[in-house]
Short mmCIF file of C-alpha atoms and ligand atoms in Angstrom, two decimals:
data_model
loop_
_atom_site.label_atom_id
_atom_site.label_comp_id
_atom_site.label_asym_id
_atom_site.label_seq_id
_atom_site.Cartn_x
_atom_site.Cartn_y
_atom_site.Cartn_z
CA MET A 1 81.54 97.30 127.72
CA GLN A 2 82.44 98.07 124.47
CA TRP A 3 79.52 100.12 123.50
CA LEU A 4 81.03 102.54 126.69
CA ALA A 5 84.04 102.49 125.34
CA SER A 6 83.09 103.31 122.04
CA LEU A 7 80.80 106.07 123.29
CA SER A 8 83.42 107.56 125.49
CA PHE A 9 85.95 107.06 122.54
CA ASN A 10 83.76 109.30 120.25
CA VAL A 11 82.79 111.98 123.12
CA TYR A 12 86.12 112.28 122.85
CA TYR A 13 86.85 112.34 119.50
CA LEU A 14 84.58 115.12 119.17
CA VAL A 15 86.30 117.39 121.46
CA ARG A 16 89.38 116.92 119.61
CA ARG A 17 88.07 117.72 116.27
CA LEU A 18 86.11 120.73 117.51
CA ARG A 19 89.37 121.66 119.85
CA LEU A 20 87.86 122.43 122.61
CA PRO A 21 89.83 123.75 125.38
CA LEU A 22 88.99 121.17 127.55
CA PHE A 23 92.07 119.21 129.11
CA PHE A 24 94.80 122.55 129.78
CA ALA A 25 93.11 125.64 130.25
CA ASN A 26 94.14 127.24 133.09
CA ASP A 27 96.63 123.75 134.07
CA VAL A 28 98.60 124.39 137.21
CA GLN A 29 102.53 124.41 135.98
CA LEU A 30 104.74 121.64 138.03
CA ALA A 31 107.82 123.17 138.88
CA TYR A 32 109.61 119.77 138.67
CA ASP A 33 112.50 118.82 141.25
CA GLY A 34 113.62 115.58 142.53
CA ALA A 35 112.08 116.10 145.70
CA MET A 36 108.76 115.47 143.62
CA GLU A 37 109.64 112.80 141.94
CA PHE A 38 108.52 110.11 144.31
CA SER A 39 105.49 111.22 144.75
CA ILE A 40 104.83 112.08 140.59
CA ILE A 41 105.82 107.88 140.51
CA LYS A 42 103.46 107.54 143.06
CA GLN A 43 100.35 109.30 141.81
CA TYR A 44 100.98 108.87 138.26
CA PHE A 45 102.98 106.04 137.30
CA SER A 46 101.71 103.50 139.68
CA GLY A 47 99.16 100.49 139.18
CA LEU A 48 98.93 101.59 135.78
CA GLY A 49 97.97 99.08 133.11
CA ALA A 50 96.89 95.31 133.95
CA SER A 51 96.78 93.41 136.68
CA VAL A 52 100.86 92.32 137.48
CA PRO A 53 101.14 88.74 136.23
CA LYS A 54 101.66 86.34 139.17
CA GLU A 55 105.33 85.76 137.54
CA VAL A 56 106.43 89.25 138.41
CA GLU A 57 107.45 89.02 142.39
CA LEU A 58 107.74 92.67 143.04
CA ALA A 59 106.52 95.47 140.96
CA ILE A 60 106.91 99.67 141.56
CA GLY A 61 108.24 100.57 144.52
CA ASP A 62 112.01 99.13 145.48
CA ASP A 63 114.93 99.51 143.49
CA ALA A 64 113.84 97.05 140.70
CA ALA A 65 111.15 94.85 139.81
CA ILE A 66 111.53 90.58 140.05
CA TRP A 67 110.25 88.55 138.13
CA SER A 68 110.54 84.66 137.56
CA PRO A 69 110.28 83.51 134.08
CA GLY A 70 107.92 80.62 133.86
CA ALA A 71 107.85 78.08 130.48
CA GLY A 72 108.46 78.95 126.70
CA HIS A 73 110.33 81.84 125.54
CA HIS A 74 110.39 85.62 127.19
CA ILE A 75 109.99 87.61 124.33
CA MET A 76 110.90 91.68 124.83
CA SER A 77 111.41 94.98 122.88
CA VAL A 78 111.94 98.52 123.79
CA ASP A 79 110.56 101.86 121.88
CA THR A 80 111.25 105.30 122.12
CA ALA A 81 109.09 108.09 121.37
CA VAL A 82 110.50 111.41 120.91
CA ALA A 83 108.57 114.90 120.70
CA GLY A 84 109.06 116.64 117.50
CA VAL A 85 110.42 113.11 115.72
CA HIS A 86 107.64 110.73 116.18
CA PHE A 87 104.55 112.57 117.15
CA PRO A 88 103.99 116.38 117.09
CA VAL A 89 105.42 118.36 119.86
CA ASP A 90 102.19 120.22 120.64
CA ALA A 91 100.19 116.84 120.48
CA ASN A 92 97.52 116.45 123.78
CA TRP A 93 99.84 113.75 126.11
CA TYR A 94 96.82 111.63 126.39
CA ASP A 95 97.06 110.84 122.80
CA ILE A 96 100.56 110.58 123.01
CA ALA A 97 100.95 108.16 125.53
CA TYR A 98 98.35 105.84 124.18
CA ARG A 99 100.31 105.74 120.66
CA ALA A 100 103.94 105.32 122.64
CA VAL A 101 102.29 102.10 124.21
CA GLY A 102 100.32 100.67 121.08
CA CYS A 103 103.78 101.07 119.09
CA ALA A 104 105.49 99.34 121.68
CA ALA A 105 103.28 96.61 122.46
CA SER A 106 102.58 95.90 118.51
CA ASP A 107 106.18 94.27 118.51
CA LEU A 108 104.81 91.79 121.08
CA ALA A 109 102.21 91.14 119.02
CA ALA A 110 104.08 90.67 115.69
CA MET A 111 106.49 87.93 117.27
CA ALA A 112 102.70 86.28 118.35
CA ALA A 113 103.69 86.92 122.07
CA LYS A 114 100.98 86.56 124.74
CA PRO A 115 101.43 90.36 126.39
CA ALA A 116 102.67 90.78 129.95
CA PHE A 117 104.12 93.62 131.67
CA ALA A 118 106.24 96.87 130.53
CA THR A 119 108.38 99.50 132.11
CA LEU A 120 108.47 102.98 131.65
CA ALA A 121 111.20 105.51 130.88
CA VAL A 122 109.93 109.28 130.72
CA THR A 123 111.24 112.21 130.02
CA LEU A 124 109.08 115.36 131.05
CA PRO A 125 109.87 119.23 129.84
CA ASN A 126 107.74 121.82 131.79
CA HIS A 127 103.88 120.32 132.51
CA GLY A 128 100.93 121.56 134.04
CA VAL A 129 98.92 118.80 136.23
CA LYS A 130 96.34 118.25 133.85
CA GLN A 131 99.19 117.18 130.78
CA LEU A 132 100.59 114.67 133.95
CA GLU A 133 97.32 113.30 134.58
CA ALA A 134 96.60 113.10 130.94
CA LEU A 135 99.80 111.08 129.89
CA SER A 136 98.79 108.84 132.86
CA GLN A 137 95.14 108.31 131.48
CA GLY A 138 96.76 107.35 128.53
CA LEU A 139 99.51 105.15 129.61
CA ASP A 140 96.75 103.06 131.64
CA ALA A 141 93.88 102.95 128.89
CA ALA A 142 97.11 101.92 126.25
CA LEU A 143 98.41 99.44 128.53
CA LYS A 144 95.09 98.07 129.91
CA HIS A 145 93.83 97.52 126.38
CA ALA A 146 97.21 95.87 125.09
CA GLY A 147 96.95 93.50 128.70
CA LEU A 148 100.52 95.30 129.57
CA ALA A 149 101.24 95.41 133.78
CA LEU A 150 103.55 98.50 133.97
CA ILE A 151 105.77 97.34 136.60
CA GLY A 152 108.49 99.74 136.77
CA GLY A 153 110.41 102.79 134.87
CA ASP A 154 112.47 105.56 135.75
CA THR A 155 110.93 109.66 135.65
CA THR A 156 113.48 112.68 134.56
CA SER A 157 112.92 116.01 133.26
CA GLY A 158 114.37 117.51 130.38
CA SER A 159 113.47 120.07 127.40
CA HIS A 160 111.17 117.51 125.56
CA LEU A 161 108.89 114.89 126.25
CA VAL A 162 110.57 111.55 125.55
CA ILE A 163 108.46 108.09 126.53
CA THR A 164 110.74 104.90 126.37
CA LEU A 165 108.68 101.73 127.03
CA THR A 166 110.34 98.06 127.41
CA VAL A 167 107.11 95.50 126.28
CA HIS A 168 107.48 91.84 127.59
CA GLY A 169 105.56 88.81 126.62
CA TRP A 170 105.33 84.96 126.82
CA SER A 171 105.06 82.71 123.86
CA ASP A 172 105.84 78.97 123.30
CA THR A 173 106.19 79.64 119.52
CA PRO A 174 107.15 82.78 118.63
CA VAL A 175 107.39 83.63 114.88
CA ARG A 176 110.16 85.24 113.30
CA ARG A 177 110.67 87.31 110.37
CA SER A 178 113.78 85.13 108.70
CA THR A 179 111.39 81.53 108.16
CA ALA A 180 109.19 82.62 105.34
CA ARG A 181 109.48 80.09 102.73
CA GLU A 182 109.44 80.26 99.27
CA GLY A 183 105.43 79.55 97.89
CA ASP A 184 104.06 81.49 100.74
CA LEU A 185 101.21 83.57 100.65
CA VAL A 186 101.64 87.25 101.51
CA MET A 187 98.59 87.92 104.05
CA VAL A 188 97.95 91.61 105.83
CA SER A 189 95.44 91.64 109.04
CA GLY A 190 93.35 94.86 108.02
CA PRO A 191 93.94 98.18 105.79
CA THR A 192 97.18 100.11 105.75
CA GLY A 193 97.66 103.58 104.47
CA LEU A 194 95.08 105.42 107.28
CA ALA A 195 97.51 106.63 109.87
CA SER A 196 99.75 107.90 107.26
CA ALA A 197 96.59 109.36 105.39
CA ALA A 198 96.01 110.71 108.91
CA LEU A 199 99.42 112.37 109.39
CA THR A 200 98.75 114.59 106.37
CA MET A 201 95.45 115.98 108.48
CA LEU A 202 96.06 115.99 112.02
CA ASP A 203 95.55 119.43 112.66
CA ASP A 204 92.43 119.46 109.83
CA ALA A 205 89.05 119.20 111.53
CA GLN A 206 88.46 117.27 108.64
CA CYS A 207 90.75 114.31 109.26
CA PRO A 208 88.10 111.20 108.92
CA GLN A 209 87.78 109.45 112.30
CA SER A 210 89.61 105.81 111.28
CA TRP A 211 92.21 107.99 109.88
CA TRP A 212 92.78 109.28 113.20
CA GLN A 213 92.21 106.86 115.19
CA ALA A 214 94.94 104.76 113.09
CA TYR A 215 97.37 107.11 113.66
CA TRP A 216 96.18 108.04 117.47
CA ARG A 217 95.34 104.74 118.71
CA PRO A 218 97.20 101.98 117.06
CA GLN A 219 96.08 98.72 118.34
CA GLY A 220 98.92 95.87 118.27
CA ARG A 221 96.47 92.64 116.74
CA PHE A 222 96.47 90.20 120.19
CA ASP A 223 93.41 89.57 119.03
CA LEU A 224 95.14 87.52 116.39
CA LEU A 225 97.94 85.58 118.61
CA SER A 226 97.14 82.22 118.03
CA ALA A 227 96.13 82.05 114.58
CA VAL A 228 99.52 84.12 113.94
CA ALA A 229 101.22 81.08 116.38
CA GLN A 230 99.59 78.19 114.76
CA TYR A 231 99.76 79.07 110.98
CA ALA A 232 102.14 82.17 109.97
CA ASN A 233 105.63 80.98 108.90
CA SER A 234 106.76 84.24 109.16
CA CYS A 235 105.19 88.08 110.77
CA ILE A 236 105.83 91.48 111.11
CA ASP A 237 103.70 94.32 112.08
CA ILE A 238 103.68 97.13 109.67
CA SER A 239 105.39 100.28 111.26
CA ASP A 240 107.46 101.31 108.52
CA GLY A 241 104.96 101.06 105.47
CA LEU A 242 103.78 97.47 103.69
CA LEU A 243 106.41 97.41 101.15
CA ALA A 244 109.16 98.46 103.55
CA ASP A 245 108.56 95.80 106.17
CA LEU A 246 107.76 92.94 103.86
CA GLN A 247 111.51 93.97 102.62
CA HIS A 248 112.20 93.11 105.69
CA ILE A 249 111.17 89.49 105.64
CA CYS A 250 112.02 88.71 102.29
CA GLN A 251 115.92 90.01 103.08
CA ALA A 252 115.59 87.83 106.61
CA SER A 253 114.36 84.70 104.67
CA ALA A 254 116.23 85.64 101.41
CA VAL A 255 113.28 85.10 99.55
CA ASN A 256 111.25 87.48 97.29
CA ALA A 257 107.76 88.83 97.35
CA GLU A 258 105.51 90.13 94.71
CA ILE A 259 102.50 92.12 95.69
CA ASP A 260 98.67 92.28 93.74
CA ALA A 261 97.90 95.99 94.01
CA ASP A 262 94.30 94.88 93.12
CA LEU A 263 93.78 93.26 96.10
CA ILE A 264 94.94 96.18 98.79
CA ASP A 265 92.28 97.35 101.03
CA THR A 266 91.26 101.10 99.92
CA SER A 267 87.82 101.05 101.05
CA TRP A 268 88.86 103.86 103.87
CA ARG A 269 89.97 106.47 101.26
CA GLU A 270 87.23 108.65 101.50
CA HIS A 271 88.26 111.71 98.86
CA LEU A 272 91.41 110.27 98.06
CA ALA A 273 92.05 109.15 94.57
CA GLN A 274 92.42 105.52 94.52
CA GLN A 275 96.06 105.75 93.26
CA GLN A 276 96.66 107.80 96.15
CA ALA A 277 95.36 105.10 98.14
CA ILE A 278 97.20 102.37 96.89
CA GLN A 279 100.57 104.30 97.25
CA LEU A 280 99.88 104.92 101.07
CA ALA A 281 98.27 101.62 101.58
CA LEU A 282 101.77 100.50 100.13
CA THR A 283 104.48 102.76 101.79
CA GLY A 284 103.20 104.40 104.24
CA GLY A 285 103.78 103.41 107.50
CA ASP A 286 102.15 103.35 111.38
CA ASP A 287 99.16 101.59 110.83
CA TYR A 288 100.44 98.49 112.86
CA GLN A 289 98.90 95.49 111.23
CA LEU A 290 100.20 92.46 111.30
CA LEU A 291 101.66 91.71 107.79
CA CYS A 292 102.24 87.17 107.77
CA THR A 293 103.56 84.60 105.08
CA VAL A 294 101.61 81.70 104.90
CA SER A 295 102.00 78.07 103.36
CA PRO A 296 99.22 78.25 101.19
CA THR A 297 97.21 74.95 103.35
CA ASN A 298 96.58 77.71 105.69
CA GLU A 299 95.38 80.09 103.74
CA VAL A 300 91.53 79.16 104.55
CA ALA A 301 92.23 79.31 108.48
CA MET A 302 94.08 82.69 108.46
CA HIS A 303 91.56 83.87 105.92
CA ALA A 304 88.44 82.60 108.88
CA ALA A 305 90.89 84.42 111.74
CA GLY A 306 90.89 88.16 109.58
CA PHE A 307 93.58 88.06 107.51
CA HIS A 308 93.33 88.63 103.52
CA SER A 309 96.22 87.70 100.83
CA ILE A 310 97.72 90.15 98.81
CA GLY A 311 100.47 88.37 97.20
CA LYS A 312 103.02 85.21 97.41
CA LEU A 313 106.69 84.51 97.77
CA THR A 314 108.69 83.18 94.81
CA ALA A 315 112.81 82.34 94.89
CA GLY A 316 115.06 85.22 94.94
CA ASP A 317 117.48 87.18 97.45
CA GLY A 318 115.14 89.78 99.09
CA GLN A 319 113.29 91.70 96.31
CA VAL A 320 109.60 93.30 96.51
CA SER A 321 107.80 94.16 93.97
CA ALA A 322 104.14 95.47 93.17
CA HIS A 323 101.99 95.39 90.55
CA SER A 324 98.02 96.11 89.26
CA GLN A 325 96.73 94.72 86.11
CA GLY A 326 99.66 93.26 85.08
CA GLN A 327 101.85 96.59 85.34
CA ALA A 328 104.69 96.99 87.43
CA LEU A 329 104.24 99.47 90.12
CA GLN A 330 106.90 101.95 90.92
CA PHE A 331 107.59 103.46 93.98
CA SER A 332 109.96 106.40 94.80
CA GLN A 333 110.21 104.52 98.54
CA LEU A 334 109.16 101.71 99.81
CA GLY A 335 108.09 103.22 102.91
CA TYR A 336 109.37 105.46 105.75
CA GLN A 337 113.18 105.09 106.16
CA HIS A 338 114.93 105.69 109.42
CA GLN A 339 117.29 108.60 109.51
CA SER A 340 119.50 106.93 111.58
P1 LIG B 401 116.04 104.32 142.27
O1 LIG B 401 116.24 105.88 142.27
O2 LIG B 401 116.45 103.18 142.39
O3 LIG B 401 116.39 104.32 140.10
P2 LIG B 401 113.65 105.53 141.31
O4 LIG B 401 113.43 106.27 142.37
O5 LIG B 401 113.95 105.74 140.04
O6 LIG B 401 114.53 104.29 141.74
O7 LIG B 401 112.66 104.65 141.42
C1 LIG B 401 111.40 104.16 142.20
C2 LIG B 401 110.67 102.90 141.56
O8 LIG B 401 109.85 103.63 141.27
C3 LIG B 401 110.94 101.64 140.85
O9 LIG B 401 110.77 100.91 141.51
C4 LIG B 401 111.10 102.54 139.53
O10 LIG B 401 111.15 100.87 138.88
C5 LIG B 401 109.62 103.00 139.43
N1 LIG B 401 109.75 104.21 138.64
C6 LIG B 401 110.30 105.25 138.64
N2 LIG B 401 109.59 105.93 137.69
C7 LIG B 401 108.63 105.44 136.83
C8 LIG B 401 107.60 105.51 136.07
N3 LIG B 401 107.92 106.44 135.15
N4 LIG B 401 106.91 104.33 135.83
C9 LIG B 401 107.13 103.55 136.49
N5 LIG B 401 107.60 103.40 137.49
C10 LIG B 401 108.50 104.27 137.55
MG1 LIG B 402 118.04 102.33 143.91
#
């Protein structure tokens, strides 16, 4: 079925690039009121995502869900996406929903946690039926892809679209930020910089497909869970930028990191100059690749899983540096800085 998913994505991408008025032309506007809330929940938010795990005894429909944690650790995280802050206000609701789930789910992958279920709090501005359908379909596709069942939530109205997701998973061996060791190699699961490159041209028909996909279809790297759980000493997902997120590991673990920029993958750079691609790869956020630190004895196994080495950890107190051909690189910012 991989080919079918890829075909439907390509058709969808083309429609988006050409900005065909496929989805929302003549959309019927819903006048939201409290009485509609339950039918909206039933029609658009029930039964979404992967099948409900056996630990969940009761999902959507009652005042709360019931789950009985099994053995191992219960891992959870919450993420909010706000229109105008985390995504463009006029973006398609399918894309917004997909991205919100992908970003939230990635935190589970970063802890080496197997995905289980999610809850969703959504604030809806005035909208049409087709927009709500698109939101529901985007949620469903991304939740299924991540392996999360939607088991509860809250639906409200407000002036802007806001999507908050809690994601829950299990792990026997969760991998933290604070357990990196001096002498570890720094390894990354794939190219970075594409999503932030896309951000500058999301509205542009010239935006390369791989960039567009990196921004709008973030995929938690659940395909790498067993390698991360088995071999990584520490792990983080790259949401703010490679250097910024590496600094979180370094500060939590009291080590320094040295990145060799000549080992950074810029094969995606298209028309960008190599230097600009390096800058985006090191400081641009939103790609949701995994950044791990690994004892050198596990390098071959991590490499076989799809990671590649980009630097190493040394003794220190949380500093991150990058060099290229022996020259230190200077960046005005390590990555995206949270405003609040
Ligand atoms: P209450 O008023 O008791 O909080 P609600 O009427 O808000 O209950 O919700 C009814 C049921 O629908 C609950 O099981 C809740 O978890 C679920 N629910 C509400 N909104 C959503 C949503 N956006 N996504 C998933 N489940 C939802
Ligand atoms: Mg209640």
